[in-house]
XYZ file of C-alpha atoms in Angstrom:
652
model
C -26.265 -27.485 -40.760
C -22.738 -27.419 -39.383
C -20.402 -24.569 -40.651
C -16.761 -23.896 -40.453
C -15.651 -20.297 -41.030
C -12.928 -17.791 -40.376
C -13.479 -15.129 -37.821
C -11.578 -12.473 -35.877
C -11.456 -12.430 -32.077
C -10.376 -9.192 -30.430
C -8.926 -9.585 -26.854
C -6.491 -7.695 -24.723
C -3.198 -9.467 -25.304
C 0.405 -9.104 -24.337
C 2.544 -9.451 -27.504
C 4.789 -12.544 -27.577
C 7.775 -10.475 -28.601
C 10.979 -12.127 -30.024
C 12.053 -15.603 -29.036
C 15.246 -15.961 -26.961
C 18.137 -15.921 -29.543
C 20.365 -18.275 -27.506
C 20.181 -22.064 -28.151
C 18.126 -23.919 -25.567
C 20.933 -26.244 -24.332
C 19.499 -26.784 -20.887
C 16.696 -29.064 -19.766
C 13.327 -27.318 -19.400
C 13.189 -24.937 -16.447
C 9.861 -26.447 -15.397
C 11.353 -29.982 -15.123
C 11.825 -29.653 -11.397
C 8.203 -28.793 -10.835
C 7.237 -32.213 -12.294
C 9.991 -34.364 -10.847
C 9.717 -37.288 -8.552
C 12.467 -37.861 -5.992
C 14.498 -41.129 -6.123
C 13.081 -42.538 -2.998
C 9.513 -42.157 -4.235
C 10.420 -43.572 -7.744
C 11.905 -46.657 -6.090
C 8.525 -47.451 -4.327
C 6.329 -47.147 -7.414
C 4.923 -49.994 -9.535
C 7.433 -51.052 -12.102
C 5.439 -49.989 -15.141
C 4.740 -46.580 -13.705
C 8.431 -46.064 -12.813
C 9.542 -47.181 -16.267
C 7.204 -44.699 -17.884
C 8.509 -41.889 -15.685
C 12.055 -42.730 -16.584
C 11.500 -42.983 -20.296
C 13.423 -40.513 -22.376
C 13.472 -37.320 -20.242
C 14.337 -34.259 -22.118
C 18.043 -33.333 -21.925
C 17.487 -29.935 -23.471
C 14.721 -27.994 -25.317
C 16.599 -28.295 -28.600
C 15.770 -27.722 -31.351
C 12.936 -25.345 -30.243
C 13.763 -21.821 -28.829
C 12.805 -20.411 -25.479
C 9.901 -17.984 -25.784
C 10.466 -15.328 -23.216
C 10.148 -12.026 -25.136
C 6.655 -11.165 -23.835
C 5.726 -8.618 -21.093
C 2.696 -7.724 -19.011
C 1.355 -4.791 -21.074
C -1.772 -5.893 -22.797
C -3.337 -4.137 -25.824
C -6.321 -4.967 -27.879
C -5.291 -7.513 -30.546
C -7.133 -9.022 -33.484
C -6.614 -12.822 -33.294
C -7.380 -15.091 -36.261
C -10.086 -17.502 -35.253
C -11.972 -20.368 -36.733
C -15.607 -21.043 -35.662
C -17.227 -24.493 -35.864
C -20.923 -24.167 -35.336
C -24.143 -26.159 -35.489
C -27.641 -25.500 -33.964
C -26.376 -26.644 -30.497
C -22.745 -25.564 -30.104
C -20.474 -22.816 -31.193
C -16.741 -23.534 -30.906
C -14.078 -20.931 -31.343
C -10.557 -22.098 -32.171
C -7.322 -20.100 -32.317
C -5.071 -21.713 -34.911
C -2.279 -19.205 -34.356
C -2.057 -20.103 -30.713
C -1.612 -23.855 -30.607
C -5.101 -24.651 -31.931
C -6.509 -23.628 -28.540
C -10.287 -23.880 -28.225
C -11.051 -20.545 -26.660
C -14.771 -21.003 -26.257
C -17.253 -23.851 -26.178
C -20.649 -22.107 -26.083
C -23.817 -24.228 -25.566
C -26.686 -22.433 -27.234
C -29.761 -24.016 -25.570
C -28.776 -22.618 -22.223
C -26.496 -19.790 -23.360
C -23.735 -21.059 -21.106
C -19.972 -21.279 -21.659
C -18.813 -24.834 -20.957
C -15.214 -24.006 -20.440
C -13.305 -21.267 -18.605
C -12.982 -18.564 -21.234
C -10.077 -16.268 -20.476
C -10.919 -12.596 -21.246
C -7.244 -11.912 -21.975
C -4.261 -13.543 -23.654
C -1.404 -13.199 -21.077
C 1.718 -15.342 -21.800
C 3.461 -16.848 -18.763
C 6.364 -19.239 -18.385
C 4.375 -22.428 -18.071
C 5.042 -24.158 -21.412
C 8.056 -26.382 -21.781
C 9.732 -23.487 -23.765
C 8.174 -20.639 -21.955
C 5.145 -18.766 -23.381
C 1.682 -20.287 -22.512
C -1.634 -18.801 -21.659
C -4.639 -20.053 -19.562
C -8.160 -20.971 -20.573
C -10.194 -23.120 -22.926
C -9.010 -26.576 -24.244
C -5.365 -26.998 -25.180
C -3.480 -29.880 -26.834
C -0.244 -30.905 -25.208
C 2.307 -33.143 -26.902
C 6.094 -33.570 -26.808
C 7.075 -34.074 -23.148
C 5.738 -33.547 -19.600
C 4.161 -30.118 -19.293
C 2.361 -27.632 -21.537
C 3.548 -28.175 -25.082
C 6.155 -26.108 -26.939
C 3.521 -25.197 -29.438
C 1.263 -23.573 -26.942
C 1.643 -20.115 -28.537
C 2.680 -21.259 -32.055
C 0.633 -21.442 -35.303
C -0.687 -24.687 -36.542
C -1.679 -25.683 -40.078
C -5.446 -25.557 -40.426
C -7.804 -26.579 -43.187
C -11.304 -27.876 -43.812
C -11.850 -31.606 -44.483
C -14.884 -33.783 -45.042
C -16.161 -35.183 -41.685
C -17.274 -38.786 -41.503
C -20.914 -37.688 -41.915
C -19.993 -35.623 -44.984
C -20.174 -32.253 -43.260
C -17.347 -29.884 -42.784
C -14.536 -30.638 -40.343
C -11.528 -28.595 -39.108
C -8.137 -30.225 -39.295
C -5.162 -28.870 -37.265
C -1.764 -30.371 -37.800
C 1.991 -29.736 -37.226
C 5.381 -31.286 -36.832
C 6.225 -31.443 -33.094
C 9.986 -30.818 -32.983
C 10.961 -31.859 -29.456
C 10.072 -35.482 -30.377
C 10.268 -35.079 -34.200
C 6.685 -36.390 -34.769
C 3.762 -35.096 -36.805
C 0.272 -34.970 -35.296
C -3.226 -33.975 -36.261
C -6.483 -32.968 -34.485
C -9.711 -33.190 -36.419
C -12.596 -31.204 -34.877
C -16.187 -31.644 -36.056
C -19.788 -31.195 -34.943
C -22.279 -33.708 -36.274
C -25.541 -32.062 -37.182
C -27.790 -31.414 -34.121
C -25.056 -32.878 -31.807
C -24.468 -31.538 -28.387
C -20.907 -32.878 -28.493
C -17.693 -31.667 -30.264
C -15.667 -34.563 -31.501
C -11.851 -34.491 -31.669
C -10.083 -37.199 -33.580
C -6.375 -37.177 -32.713
C -3.434 -38.986 -34.288
C 0.209 -38.999 -33.456
C 2.481 -40.615 -36.042
C 6.077 -41.968 -35.957
C 7.295 -41.940 -39.582
C 10.752 -42.999 -38.478
C 12.183 -46.563 -38.212
C 13.255 -46.013 -34.602
C 10.746 -45.996 -31.702
C 9.917 -42.605 -30.143
C 8.633 -41.502 -26.708
C 5.151 -40.055 -26.931
C 3.221 -37.748 -24.488
C -0.289 -36.397 -24.898
C -2.673 -34.609 -22.530
C -5.715 -32.694 -23.568
C -6.169 -29.925 -20.973
C -9.581 -28.178 -20.252
C -9.943 -25.249 -18.023
C -13.268 -25.181 -16.144
C -14.707 -22.872 -13.477
C -13.315 -24.016 -10.067
C -16.693 -23.846 -8.212
C -17.511 -27.333 -9.467
C -17.337 -30.913 -8.336
C -15.091 -33.033 -10.514
C -16.420 -36.505 -11.081
C -14.510 -39.388 -12.532
C -14.970 -43.192 -12.381
C -12.190 -43.902 -9.960
C -11.772 -44.729 -6.302
C -8.040 -43.807 -6.114
C -5.606 -41.281 -7.620
C -1.898 -40.592 -7.708
C -1.381 -37.310 -5.906
C 1.496 -35.099 -7.042
C 2.347 -31.773 -5.413
C 5.305 -29.487 -5.540
C 7.185 -31.567 -2.989
C 8.304 -34.080 -5.750
C 6.282 -36.891 -4.157
C 3.802 -39.274 -5.892
C 1.412 -40.993 -3.558
C -1.654 -43.189 -4.157
C -4.602 -41.707 -2.238
C -8.270 -42.560 -1.999
C -10.937 -40.572 -3.913
C -12.922 -38.517 -3.026
C -11.809 -38.064 0.611
C -8.069 -38.167 1.453
C -6.385 -38.949 4.769
C -7.254 -35.723 6.431
C -10.969 -36.156 5.721
C -11.099 -33.466 2.990
C -13.144 -34.056 -0.192
C -10.610 -33.252 -2.944
C -13.070 -33.584 -5.784
C -14.051 -29.918 -5.016
C -11.169 -27.754 -6.182
C -11.864 -25.082 -3.645
C -11.283 -27.515 -0.787
C -7.454 -27.605 -1.468
C -5.193 -24.972 -0.017
C -2.113 -25.683 -2.258
C -1.701 -26.379 -5.945
C -1.692 -30.075 -6.776
C -2.385 -32.701 -9.328
C -4.585 -35.799 -8.886
C -4.078 -38.492 -11.595
C -7.098 -40.708 -11.299
C -6.566 -44.404 -11.424
C -9.377 -45.581 -13.724
C -9.951 -49.413 -13.606
C -9.417 -51.385 -16.765
C -12.570 -51.912 -18.797
C -14.393 -48.736 -17.388
C -15.601 -46.001 -19.624
C -13.124 -43.093 -19.868
C -14.700 -39.789 -18.771
C -14.343 -36.816 -16.471
C -16.884 -34.086 -15.643
C -17.032 -30.798 -13.802
C -20.519 -30.062 -12.621
C -21.809 -27.013 -10.700
C -24.368 -26.742 -7.840
C -27.349 -27.551 -10.124
C -25.673 -30.655 -11.509
C -24.786 -29.227 -14.971
C -21.455 -28.485 -16.616
C -18.927 -30.064 -18.973
C -18.107 -33.674 -19.580
C -15.163 -35.047 -21.547
C -15.120 -38.701 -22.725
C -13.057 -40.749 -25.159
C -12.191 -44.115 -26.648
C -10.167 -46.276 -24.342
C -6.753 -45.471 -25.800
C -6.834 -42.069 -23.979
C -6.395 -43.764 -20.587
C -5.533 -41.092 -17.998
C -7.677 -38.521 -16.299
C -6.452 -35.695 -14.081
C -7.654 -32.816 -11.864
C -5.299 -29.846 -11.335
C -6.167 -27.202 -8.753
C -4.482 -23.933 -7.865
C -5.595 -23.968 -4.272
C -6.943 -21.269 -2.100
C -3.596 -20.259 -0.677
C -1.982 -16.914 -1.445
C 0.317 -18.326 -4.057
C -2.421 -20.088 -6.048
C -4.674 -17.124 -5.953
C -1.873 -14.822 -7.123
C -1.117 -17.090 -10.064
C -4.766 -17.021 -11.118
C -4.682 -13.134 -11.085
C -1.383 -13.250 -12.960
C -2.826 -15.334 -15.832
C -6.030 -13.476 -16.320
C -7.280 -10.186 -14.792
C -8.636 -9.125 -11.444
C -12.228 -10.011 -10.806
C -12.171 -12.957 -13.135
C -13.555 -16.228 -11.535
C -10.922 -18.857 -10.803
C -10.500 -22.051 -12.691
C -9.307 -25.641 -12.311
C -8.193 -28.091 -15.041
C -9.564 -31.449 -16.031
C -7.337 -33.344 -18.274
C -7.116 -36.594 -20.327
C -3.924 -38.295 -21.461
C -2.368 -41.325 -22.992
C -0.638 -42.523 -19.829
C -1.769 -42.932 -16.281
C 0.099 -39.766 -15.183
C 1.703 -36.842 -16.836
C 5.070 -37.879 -15.533
C 5.100 -40.830 -17.930
C 5.812 -41.273 -21.643
C 4.701 -44.123 -23.814
C 6.824 -45.790 -26.504
C 5.554 -45.608 -30.072
C 7.108 -48.138 -32.445
C 8.649 -47.008 -35.684
C 6.346 -46.420 -38.669
C 3.277 -46.693 -36.444
C 0.775 -44.371 -34.814
C -1.480 -43.702 -31.719
C -5.012 -42.480 -32.420
C -8.170 -41.951 -30.437
C -11.376 -39.912 -30.351
C -12.481 -37.420 -27.686
C -15.898 -35.770 -27.190
C -16.717 -32.582 -25.241
C -20.237 -31.459 -24.399
C -22.753 -30.513 -21.751
C -23.927 -32.816 -19.014
C -26.928 -32.571 -16.641
C -27.146 -34.873 -13.706
C -29.220 -35.095 -10.506
C -27.664 -32.345 -8.273
C -28.588 -34.251 -5.004
C -26.702 -37.292 -6.242
C -23.812 -35.357 -7.715
C -23.167 -33.463 -4.470
C -24.166 -36.233 -2.085
C -21.929 -37.936 0.366
C -22.069 -41.268 -1.552
C -19.244 -41.055 -4.074
C -20.412 -44.358 -5.858
C -23.845 -42.894 -6.321
C -22.561 -39.508 -7.411
C -20.412 -40.794 -10.256
C -22.929 -43.442 -11.234
C -25.638 -40.817 -11.690
C -23.213 -38.735 -13.848
C -22.274 -41.761 -15.873
C -25.983 -42.626 -16.365
C -26.572 -39.110 -17.671
C -23.615 -39.371 -20.007
C -24.711 -42.797 -21.302
C -28.209 -41.346 -22.061
C -26.744 -38.455 -23.911
C -23.716 -40.022 -25.644
C -23.479 -43.735 -25.308
C -20.068 -45.370 -25.231
C -20.989 -47.306 -28.360
C -21.566 -44.045 -30.224
C -18.156 -42.755 -29.292
C -16.479 -46.025 -30.522
C -18.604 -45.931 -33.766
C -17.568 -42.250 -34.371
C -13.924 -43.208 -33.941
C -14.231 -46.072 -36.427
C -15.991 -43.912 -38.953
C -13.369 -41.171 -38.616
C -10.416 -43.573 -39.044
C -12.039 -45.255 -42.061
C -13.538 -42.291 -43.849
C -11.858 -39.061 -42.723
C -8.511 -39.326 -40.978
C -6.472 -39.780 -44.248
C -8.671 -37.491 -46.367
C -6.865 -34.561 -47.847
C -7.506 -30.894 -46.789
C -9.853 -28.919 -48.957
C -9.666 -25.206 -48.136
C -6.543 -24.057 -46.267
C -7.415 -21.682 -43.389
C -4.112 -21.084 -41.632
C -0.477 -21.949 -42.053
C 1.922 -23.422 -39.407
C 5.693 -23.657 -39.663
C 7.876 -24.879 -42.463
C 9.740 -27.504 -40.309
C 7.410 -30.293 -41.265
C 7.950 -29.571 -45.020
C 11.758 -29.701 -44.424
C 11.471 -33.084 -42.681
C 9.240 -34.459 -45.430
C 11.672 -33.241 -48.003
C 14.569 -34.940 -46.267
C 12.821 -38.164 -45.332
C 10.456 -38.628 -48.205
C 7.584 -39.455 -45.801
C 4.045 -40.270 -46.967
C 1.574 -38.808 -44.445
C -1.905 -39.017 -45.816
C -4.126 -36.226 -44.521
C -1.373 -33.997 -43.216
C 0.541 -32.498 -46.194
C 3.594 -30.465 -45.506
C 4.174 -28.716 -48.912
C 7.423 -27.151 -49.923
C 5.521 -23.832 -50.265
C 5.458 -23.564 -46.467
C 9.344 -23.494 -46.331
C 10.644 -20.105 -45.041
C 13.817 -18.293 -44.278
C 14.540 -20.351 -41.131
C 14.553 -23.580 -43.201
C 16.461 -22.231 -46.174
C 20.023 -22.917 -44.927
C 19.082 -26.454 -44.008
C 17.443 -27.017 -47.430
C 20.748 -25.864 -48.917
C 22.660 -28.345 -46.777
C 20.323 -31.082 -47.907
C 20.739 -30.078 -51.548
C 24.493 -29.369 -51.644
C 26.071 -30.831 -48.538
C 27.145 -27.354 -47.493
C 25.549 -25.333 -44.682
C 25.742 -21.643 -45.796
C 27.042 -19.286 -43.015
C 24.684 -16.523 -41.719
C 25.006 -13.106 -43.162
C 27.668 -10.835 -41.534
C 26.434 -9.734 -38.151
C 23.362 -12.072 -38.187
C 22.579 -14.599 -35.493
C 23.490 -18.232 -36.117
C 20.019 -19.338 -37.201
C 17.675 -22.022 -35.911
C 19.384 -25.326 -35.051
C 18.419 -28.839 -36.173
C 19.549 -31.749 -34.021
C 18.171 -35.128 -35.074
C 20.504 -37.786 -36.200
C 20.108 -37.385 -39.971
C 20.955 -33.673 -39.774
C 23.835 -34.290 -37.372
C 25.289 -36.756 -39.927
C 25.023 -34.212 -42.602
C 26.815 -31.599 -40.455
C 29.584 -34.073 -39.695
C 30.427 -34.400 -43.446
C 29.813 -30.794 -44.334
C 32.908 -28.526 -44.862
C 33.937 -27.243 -41.536
C 33.698 -23.536 -40.819
C 32.756 -21.667 -37.526
C 29.012 -21.714 -38.313
C 28.942 -25.398 -39.130
C 31.018 -26.285 -36.122
C 28.549 -24.290 -34.002
C 25.560 -26.179 -35.279
C 27.344 -29.525 -35.205
C 28.184 -28.928 -31.519
C 24.573 -28.076 -30.771
C 23.487 -31.345 -32.353
C 26.134 -33.406 -30.590
C 25.109 -31.766 -27.288
C 21.473 -32.753 -27.929
C 22.675 -36.316 -28.594
C 24.418 -36.469 -25.202
C 27.898 -36.428 -26.701
C 28.904 -33.373 -24.647
C 32.683 -33.838 -24.872
C 32.564 -33.945 -28.598
C 30.221 -30.849 -28.670
C 32.790 -28.893 -26.695
C 35.535 -29.913 -29.146
C 33.411 -28.795 -32.086
C 32.756 -25.408 -30.426
C 36.424 -24.954 -29.578
C 37.379 -25.696 -33.130
C 34.887 -23.174 -34.418
C 36.118 -20.613 -31.978
C 39.630 -20.614 -33.518
C 38.397 -19.188 -36.764
C 35.347 -17.324 -35.718
C 34.924 -13.639 -36.594
C 31.865 -13.491 -34.402
C 32.582 -15.492 -31.233
C 29.625 -14.943 -28.885
C 27.474 -17.849 -30.060
C 30.338 -20.362 -29.483
C 31.415 -18.713 -26.246
C 27.885 -18.915 -24.919
C 27.671 -22.639 -25.715
C 30.994 -23.302 -23.986
C 29.865 -21.251 -20.967
C 26.831 -23.469 -20.647
C 28.858 -26.572 -20.937
C 31.187 -25.311 -18.185
C 28.253 -24.466 -16.017
C 26.643 -27.876 -16.490
C 29.938 -29.622 -15.677
C 30.360 -27.687 -12.421
C 33.068 -25.207 -13.631
C 31.217 -22.176 -12.349
C 34.056 -19.622 -12.527
C 35.135 -20.506 -16.060
C 31.470 -20.367 -17.055
C 31.073 -16.924 -15.601
C 34.161 -15.687 -17.529
C 32.889 -17.161 -20.809
C 29.352 -15.594 -20.353
C 31.022 -12.251 -19.702
C 33.322 -12.712 -22.684
C 30.338 -13.595 -24.907
C 28.555 -10.445 -23.789
C 31.644 -8.304 -24.505
C 32.162 -9.850 -27.905
C 28.567 -9.109 -28.889
C 28.844 -5.622 -27.513
C 32.093 -4.973 -29.458
C 30.365 -5.756 -32.730
C 27.793 -3.027 -31.939
C 25.063 -5.553 -31.027
C 22.124 -4.796 -28.794
C 18.543 -5.850 -28.528
C 17.464 -9.377 -27.588
C 20.910 -10.903 -27.823
C 22.489 -8.291 -25.503
C 19.666 -8.722 -22.989
C 19.798 -12.577 -23.062
C 23.588 -12.717 -22.726
C 23.667 -10.006 -20.088
C 21.104 -11.825 -17.940
C 23.122 -15.033 -18.061
C 26.432 -13.237 -17.435
C 25.238 -11.215 -14.435
C 23.653 -14.246 -12.765
C 26.840 -16.302 -13.342
C 29.146 -13.614 -11.997
C 26.997 -13.242 -8.863
C 26.899 -16.971 -8.310
C 30.770 -16.958 -8.139
C 30.999 -13.864 -5.843
C 32.221 -11.436 -8.474
C 29.804 -8.703 -7.396
C 31.766 -5.763 -8.718
C 31.962 -7.307 -12.296
C 28.306 -8.166 -12.089
C 27.511 -4.541 -11.296
C 29.734 -3.225 -14.132
C 28.121 -5.564 -16.673
C 24.670 -4.762 -15.466
C 25.325 -1.053 -16.004
C 26.273 -1.816 -19.620
C 22.926 -3.450 -20.456
C 20.567 -1.483 -22.688
C 18.426 0.859 -20.514
C 15.249 -0.696 -21.902
C 16.379 -4.095 -20.628
C 17.366 -2.885 -17.160
C 13.753 -1.562 -16.683
C 12.209 -5.007 -17.130
C 11.181 -7.021 -14.132
C 13.673 -9.820 -14.704
C 16.495 -7.284 -14.599
C 15.044 -5.481 -11.622
C 15.190 -8.839 -9.861
C 18.889 -9.060 -10.948
C 19.387 -5.637 -9.384
C 18.002 -6.825 -6.114
C 20.439 -9.661 -6.061
C 23.331 -7.323 -6.924
C 22.296 -4.940 -4.066
C 22.125 -7.826 -1.571
C 25.504 -9.012 -2.676
C 26.876 -5.479 -2.114
C 25.400 -5.508 1.364
C 22.697 -2.952 0.651
C 19.451 -4.453 1.919
C 17.725 -1.075 2.203
C 18.311 -0.404 -1.397
C 17.144 -3.831 -2.357
C 13.939 -3.245 -0.294
C 13.410 -0.024 -2.227
C 13.245 -1.932 -5.466
C 10.580 -4.134 -4.065
C 8.671 -1.191 -2.622
C 8.838 0.572 -6.011
C 7.276 -2.550 -7.553
C 8.310 -4.780 -10.450
C 6.877 -7.829 -12.316
C 8.986 -10.627 -13.677
C 7.001 -11.538 -16.711
C 8.729 -14.857 -17.321
C 8.655 -16.097 -13.647
C 8.669 -19.901 -13.707
C 5.926 -22.085 -12.310
C 6.927 -23.037 -8.760
C 9.590 -20.329 -8.588
C 10.400 -19.247 -5.014
C 13.132 -16.729 -5.734
C 11.052 -13.747 -4.798
C 10.268 -15.065 -1.413
C 13.935 -16.063 -0.827
C 15.219 -12.653 -1.546
C 12.595 -10.967 0.518
C 13.472 -13.079 3.416
C 17.050 -11.803 3.150
C 15.841 -8.281 3.348
C 13.188 -8.426 6.139
C 11.252 -10.606 8.503
C 7.955 -9.002 7.316
C 5.433 -11.176 5.436
C 6.037 -11.297 1.642
C 3.559 -8.868 -0.034
C 0.742 -10.474 -2.051
C 2.101 -9.011 -5.289
C 5.189 -11.212 -4.977
C 3.607 -14.368 -3.566
C 3.884 -17.026 -6.201
C 5.032 -19.935 -4.034
C 3.055 -23.112 -4.651
C 4.462 -25.471 -2.018
C 3.201 -25.759 1.561
C 6.020 -24.560 3.892
C 8.429 -23.588 1.108
């Protein structure tokens, strides 16, 4: 019989560390990696261009940036939940975004997904920390979700067949929408079912993004029922290309045939069954299929170039086989968002399991025959009608069923929103018992109309930025803390001029000025006032230092201030401020990189080279970042050492 039980998984892991204490006023750093240039956008089909242009994130608010991790891994006991029947054993990490870490097929003893032997955060999520491997659930906006390394609520529920089912749920804060993922294994089934629902409890429509992302060994052929795909690389283009062989005669359905990192969003014809498979030399591997609502399918490859290989090493450990990603999403491409009407929902069902097809057909030159053989094998193992029937049964019998045994707790933000909005969300309760210290000031504002200020010397606290909370802040008694939070909410709404006025009002009476100065500095920077921004960043750092502050705030403010001073040619002041940073911070890779920039600005390339030669690692280096190569090129004409090669574009 199927069982659902708690377990502990011990893996080498780099601790997440503290979140960045500064409000995330800027657009995601990774937005450029997923952008499409205006010329390309103008030539796309109208519906595709409309989806790409729908509701891009102006900032990461209200979620924080997660950049407190490093590269030192130590054994860690991770809470896990195991779903198991006679055929499959599924290991889920509720504290890390509900990630499926392992999908083990018992009859052959094989792992169906790429199981990462370590947990190494890297700056790939919208808000920073993300790790590779397994099956992840991405919602919110284009990219790896902001909950990639966050806890979800988890509980057992009755599955449609009466057996146990694992429910994961949370309130996604970037789009202000709740979602749920129901995972179950019917008795004797070779397939894990995942029933997914995204709800919009508000009256207004909301942009919705969803992509389920599976890491698989890269020595596979990826099959999908499509003859064309939209190719997206790191050159900001989007081109429709033939599948499997592109214009240069290379078969791109084999991940190891690509030199550079790239995405292929497969253009599945209407009416065709939705599926994607990654099969090895003997024709076996993993297949993912779904009901028709989950329209898109994608292949991502790292490529065989130096940058792609370095990223693979960076995300796991030396000697670990490489991986590619096969993905499934609501839209045709990951660059698009769909519109979800108010008081409505999107829901669908996915299935993950083993597939065995004829290796001669799978790896033959006839693409039509290869995918047809794989689809015949899928139909024989899990007919399309069975998937549709499982979805109907889940929606009718299980999706709204209440949790039975709570296995893990997520955040209290959903409880706060339910308390404010009075929402009825059958199946996904957000009880007041989950409210915590972060939510308490906002609960007080809801109850009394007054936002209590933080304790003396404390940070401003987590922001809330949606329209109802902004309205409450506008009518609350004005004090520096309220003006700070009101300005943050106005900034999120796009009313930047009013945000600046709120921060300036708060500054006049503030005993602790650095939070307001930081916000004003970002506003200056975004408006092109670089010199004034640099002054305000430096002033914010000095204000915090004067109060005896250190730690994460000092490091975050110092990093911003040094970079801003260098950008305006104030090298001496940058050097002075860098010297005032905590010694522990100066030893981190991100600050060694700042030191290289200072040394080059001082005209000391030999000293800058010495920093490279000594070695450093920027733990939160962004996807697609080319800064290491750019700085190296200012020092020497020698090739960039492999340790610093993270460039993902051809001819960067």
